[in-house]
Protein backbone atom coordinates (compact mmCIF):
# COMPACT_ATOMS: atom_id res chain seq x y z
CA UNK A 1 -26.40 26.46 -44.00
CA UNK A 2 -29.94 27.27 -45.05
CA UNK A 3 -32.43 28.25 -41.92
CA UNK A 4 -33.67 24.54 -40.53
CA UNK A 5 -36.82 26.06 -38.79
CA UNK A 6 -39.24 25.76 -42.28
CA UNK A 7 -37.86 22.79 -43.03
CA UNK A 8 -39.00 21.45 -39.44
CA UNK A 9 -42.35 23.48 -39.57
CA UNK A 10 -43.10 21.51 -43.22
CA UNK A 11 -41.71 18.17 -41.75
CA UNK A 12 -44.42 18.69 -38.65
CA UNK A 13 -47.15 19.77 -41.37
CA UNK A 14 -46.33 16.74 -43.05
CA UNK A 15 -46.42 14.41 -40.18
CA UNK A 16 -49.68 16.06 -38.46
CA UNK A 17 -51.28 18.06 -40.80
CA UNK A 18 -52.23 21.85 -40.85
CA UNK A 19 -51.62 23.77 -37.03
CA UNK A 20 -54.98 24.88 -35.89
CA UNK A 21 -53.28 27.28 -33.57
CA UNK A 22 -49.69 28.90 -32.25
CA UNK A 23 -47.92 30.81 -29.93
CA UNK A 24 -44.56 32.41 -29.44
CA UNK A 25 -42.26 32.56 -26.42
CA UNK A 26 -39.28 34.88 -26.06
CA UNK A 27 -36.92 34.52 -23.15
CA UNK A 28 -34.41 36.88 -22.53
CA UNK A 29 -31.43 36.03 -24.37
CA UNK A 30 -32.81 33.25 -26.32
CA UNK A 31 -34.20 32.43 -29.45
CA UNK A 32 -38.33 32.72 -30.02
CA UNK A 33 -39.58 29.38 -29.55
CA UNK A 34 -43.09 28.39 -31.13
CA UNK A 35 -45.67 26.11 -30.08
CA UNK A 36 -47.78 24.94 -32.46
CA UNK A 37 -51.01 22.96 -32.27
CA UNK A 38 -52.31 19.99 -34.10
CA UNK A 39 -55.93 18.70 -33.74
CA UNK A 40 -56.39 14.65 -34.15
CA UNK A 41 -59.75 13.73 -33.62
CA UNK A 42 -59.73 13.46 -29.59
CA UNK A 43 -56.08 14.03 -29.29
CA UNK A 44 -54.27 17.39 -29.39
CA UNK A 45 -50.45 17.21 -30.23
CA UNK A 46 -48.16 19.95 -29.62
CA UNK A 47 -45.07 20.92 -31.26
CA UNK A 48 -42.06 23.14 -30.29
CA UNK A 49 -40.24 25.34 -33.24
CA UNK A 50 -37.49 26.65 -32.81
CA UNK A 51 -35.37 24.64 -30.43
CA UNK A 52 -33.84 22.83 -33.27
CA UNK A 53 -32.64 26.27 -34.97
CA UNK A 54 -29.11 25.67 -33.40
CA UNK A 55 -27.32 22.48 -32.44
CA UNK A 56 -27.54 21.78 -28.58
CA UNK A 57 -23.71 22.43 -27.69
CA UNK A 58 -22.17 19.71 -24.70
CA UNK A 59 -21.89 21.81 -22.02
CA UNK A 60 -18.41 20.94 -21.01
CA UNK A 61 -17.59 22.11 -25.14
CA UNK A 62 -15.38 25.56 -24.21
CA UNK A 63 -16.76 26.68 -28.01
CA UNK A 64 -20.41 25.34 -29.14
CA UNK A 65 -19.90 24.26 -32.76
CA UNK A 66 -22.70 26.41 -34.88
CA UNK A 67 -23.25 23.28 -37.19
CA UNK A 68 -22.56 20.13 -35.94
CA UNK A 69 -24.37 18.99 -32.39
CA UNK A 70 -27.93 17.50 -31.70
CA UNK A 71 -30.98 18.94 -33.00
CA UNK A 72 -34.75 18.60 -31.70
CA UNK A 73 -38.08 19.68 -31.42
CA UNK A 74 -40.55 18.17 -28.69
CA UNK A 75 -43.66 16.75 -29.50
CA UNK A 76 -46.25 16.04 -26.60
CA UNK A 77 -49.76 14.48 -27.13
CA UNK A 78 -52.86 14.30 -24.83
CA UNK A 79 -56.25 13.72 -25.08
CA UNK A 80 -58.52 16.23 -25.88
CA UNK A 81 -61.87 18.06 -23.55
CA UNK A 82 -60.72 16.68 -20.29
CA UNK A 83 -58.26 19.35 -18.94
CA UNK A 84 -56.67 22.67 -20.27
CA UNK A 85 -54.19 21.51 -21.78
CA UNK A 86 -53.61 24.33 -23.94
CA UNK A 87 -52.11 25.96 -20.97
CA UNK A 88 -49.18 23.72 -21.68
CA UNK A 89 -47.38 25.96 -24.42
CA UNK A 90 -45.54 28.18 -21.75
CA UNK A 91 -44.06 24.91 -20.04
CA UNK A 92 -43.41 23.40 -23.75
CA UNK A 93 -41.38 26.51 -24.64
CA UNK A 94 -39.72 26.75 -21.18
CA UNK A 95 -38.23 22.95 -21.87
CA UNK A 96 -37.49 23.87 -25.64
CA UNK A 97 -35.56 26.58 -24.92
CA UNK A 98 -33.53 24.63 -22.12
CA UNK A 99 -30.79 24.03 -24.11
CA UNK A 100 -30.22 28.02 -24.81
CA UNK A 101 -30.66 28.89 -21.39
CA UNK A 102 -29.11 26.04 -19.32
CA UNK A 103 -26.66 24.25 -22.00
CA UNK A 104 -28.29 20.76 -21.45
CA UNK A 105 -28.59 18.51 -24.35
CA UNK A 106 -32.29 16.90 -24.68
CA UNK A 107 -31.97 13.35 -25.25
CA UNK A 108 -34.33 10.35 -24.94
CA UNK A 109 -34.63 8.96 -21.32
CA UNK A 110 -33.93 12.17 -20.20
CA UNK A 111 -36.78 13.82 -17.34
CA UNK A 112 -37.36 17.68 -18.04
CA UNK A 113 -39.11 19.23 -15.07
CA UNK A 114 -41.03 22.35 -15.29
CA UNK A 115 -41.23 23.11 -11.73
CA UNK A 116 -44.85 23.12 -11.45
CA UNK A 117 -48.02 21.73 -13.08
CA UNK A 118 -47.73 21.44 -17.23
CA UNK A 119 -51.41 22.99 -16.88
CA UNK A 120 -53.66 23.93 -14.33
CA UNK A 121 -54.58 20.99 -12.28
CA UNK A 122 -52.06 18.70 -14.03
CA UNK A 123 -50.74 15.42 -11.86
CA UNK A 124 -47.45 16.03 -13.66
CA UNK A 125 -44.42 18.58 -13.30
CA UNK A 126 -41.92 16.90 -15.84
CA UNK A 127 -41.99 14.48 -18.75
CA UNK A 128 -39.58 11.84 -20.01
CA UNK A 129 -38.42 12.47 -22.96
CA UNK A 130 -39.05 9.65 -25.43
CA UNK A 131 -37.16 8.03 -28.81
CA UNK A 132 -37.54 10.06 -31.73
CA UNK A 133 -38.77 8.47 -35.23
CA UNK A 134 -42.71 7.31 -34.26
CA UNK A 135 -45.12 9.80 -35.16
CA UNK A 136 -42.57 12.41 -37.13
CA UNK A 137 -40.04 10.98 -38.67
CA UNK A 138 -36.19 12.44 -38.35
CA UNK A 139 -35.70 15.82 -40.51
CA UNK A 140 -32.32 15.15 -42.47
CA UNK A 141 -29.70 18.28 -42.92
CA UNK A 142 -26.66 19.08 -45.46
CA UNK A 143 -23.83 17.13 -43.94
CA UNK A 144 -21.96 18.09 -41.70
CA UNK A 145 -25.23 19.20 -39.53
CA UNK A 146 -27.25 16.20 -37.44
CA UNK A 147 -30.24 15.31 -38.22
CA UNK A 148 -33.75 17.34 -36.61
CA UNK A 149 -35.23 14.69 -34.03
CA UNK A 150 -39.06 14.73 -33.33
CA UNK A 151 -38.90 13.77 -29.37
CA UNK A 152 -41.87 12.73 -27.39
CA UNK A 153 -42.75 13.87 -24.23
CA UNK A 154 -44.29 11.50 -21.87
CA UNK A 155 -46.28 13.37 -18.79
CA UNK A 156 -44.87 11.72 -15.41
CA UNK A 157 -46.06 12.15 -12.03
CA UNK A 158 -43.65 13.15 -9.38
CA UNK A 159 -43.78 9.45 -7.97
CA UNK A 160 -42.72 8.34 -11.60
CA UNK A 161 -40.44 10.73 -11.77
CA UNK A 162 -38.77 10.11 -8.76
CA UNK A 163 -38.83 5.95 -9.12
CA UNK A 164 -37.71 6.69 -12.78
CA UNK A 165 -34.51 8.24 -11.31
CA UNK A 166 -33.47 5.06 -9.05
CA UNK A 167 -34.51 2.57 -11.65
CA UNK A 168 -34.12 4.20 -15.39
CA UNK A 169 -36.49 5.34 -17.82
CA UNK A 170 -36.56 1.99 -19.77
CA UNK A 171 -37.92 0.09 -16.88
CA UNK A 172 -40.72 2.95 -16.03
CA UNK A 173 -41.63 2.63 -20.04
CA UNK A 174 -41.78 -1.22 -19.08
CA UNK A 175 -44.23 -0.78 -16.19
CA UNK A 176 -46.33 1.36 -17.92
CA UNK A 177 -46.72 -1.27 -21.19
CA UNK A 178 -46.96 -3.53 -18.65
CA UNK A 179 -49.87 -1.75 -17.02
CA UNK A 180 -51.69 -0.29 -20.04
CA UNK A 181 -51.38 3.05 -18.87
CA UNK A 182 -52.68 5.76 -21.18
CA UNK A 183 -49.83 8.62 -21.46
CA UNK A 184 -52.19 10.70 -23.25
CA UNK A 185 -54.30 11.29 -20.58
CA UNK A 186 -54.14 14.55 -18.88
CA UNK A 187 -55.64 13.30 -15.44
CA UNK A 188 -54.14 9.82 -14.14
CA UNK A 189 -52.64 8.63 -11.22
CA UNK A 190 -49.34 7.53 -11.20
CA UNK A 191 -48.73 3.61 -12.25
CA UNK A 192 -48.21 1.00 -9.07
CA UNK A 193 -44.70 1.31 -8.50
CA UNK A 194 -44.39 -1.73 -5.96
């Protein structure tokens, strides 16, 4: 099978334009992971490369199957000028090479926590991960391979996080529709959770 990763870097060109920036990531072990930034007027989107270069492999699978399996790359967006956000592409590639390093599959309604702030004097340590298909749509590959999924990453505070984990990620999407609460912004509080 043809590499996937320049057929996911055109998709995300496609989708959000030219990068005005990137960096590269290499963990020990793993696959270089890219982050690559996208300018929007006052928002600033991020994008992962890499992750999707191998299927994420169940971790209960004795063999990983080097075709077949999920396939992703995580997209976060925030608003631009308010915080340093562009401290965030460490963290990004951290969570995008997850997969490599700890054999989880990334999935919507899943939390990923980065185990401290996603940049300096962020209210949020993890993010839930979000349904794929909005803002880039699903990168289709030869059968037998899945298709690439575009996830969004939604920032959560720790008290989202944690009510998130007794009550589901549906009904913490729920209360923040219901709330108006602006996920882009890189300062909030967390959303009343009574």
């Amino acid at each position: 099978m043809a590499d996937v990763l320049p057929l996911v870097e055109a998709r995300l060109r496609t989708a959000l334009g030219e990068p005005d920036a990137r960096a590269a990531v290499t963990f020990l072990g793993t696959d270089r992971i890219e982050v690559l930034r996208f300018a929007d007027g006052d928002v600033v989107r991020y994008a992962t490369l890499g992750m999707s270069a191998q299927p994420m492999a169940d971790p209960t699978a004795v063999v990983a199957d080097p075709v077949k399996g999920p396939r992703a790359e995580l997209v976060l967006s925030v608003r631009s000028g308010v915080a340093d956000t562009d401290k965030v592409l460490r963290p990004l590639a951290v969570l995008a090479a997850s997969p490599q390093v700890e054999g989880v599959v990334v999935a919507p309604g899943a939390s990923l926590d980065v185990g401290g702030p996603l940049w300096p004097g962020a209210p949020f340590t993890s993010v839930l991960v979000a349904e794929s298909g909005g803002l880039v749509e699903d990168l289709e590959l030869d059968a037998p391979a899945d298709p690439v999924r575009f996830l969004p990453l939604l920032p959560m505070t720790a008290n989202e996080a944690a009510w998130k984990r007794v009550h589901g990620a549906q009904a913490l999407q729920e209360r923040w529709l219901a709330r108006g609460t602006d996920l882009r912004a890189p300062v909030r509080g967390s959303v009343p959770l009574d």
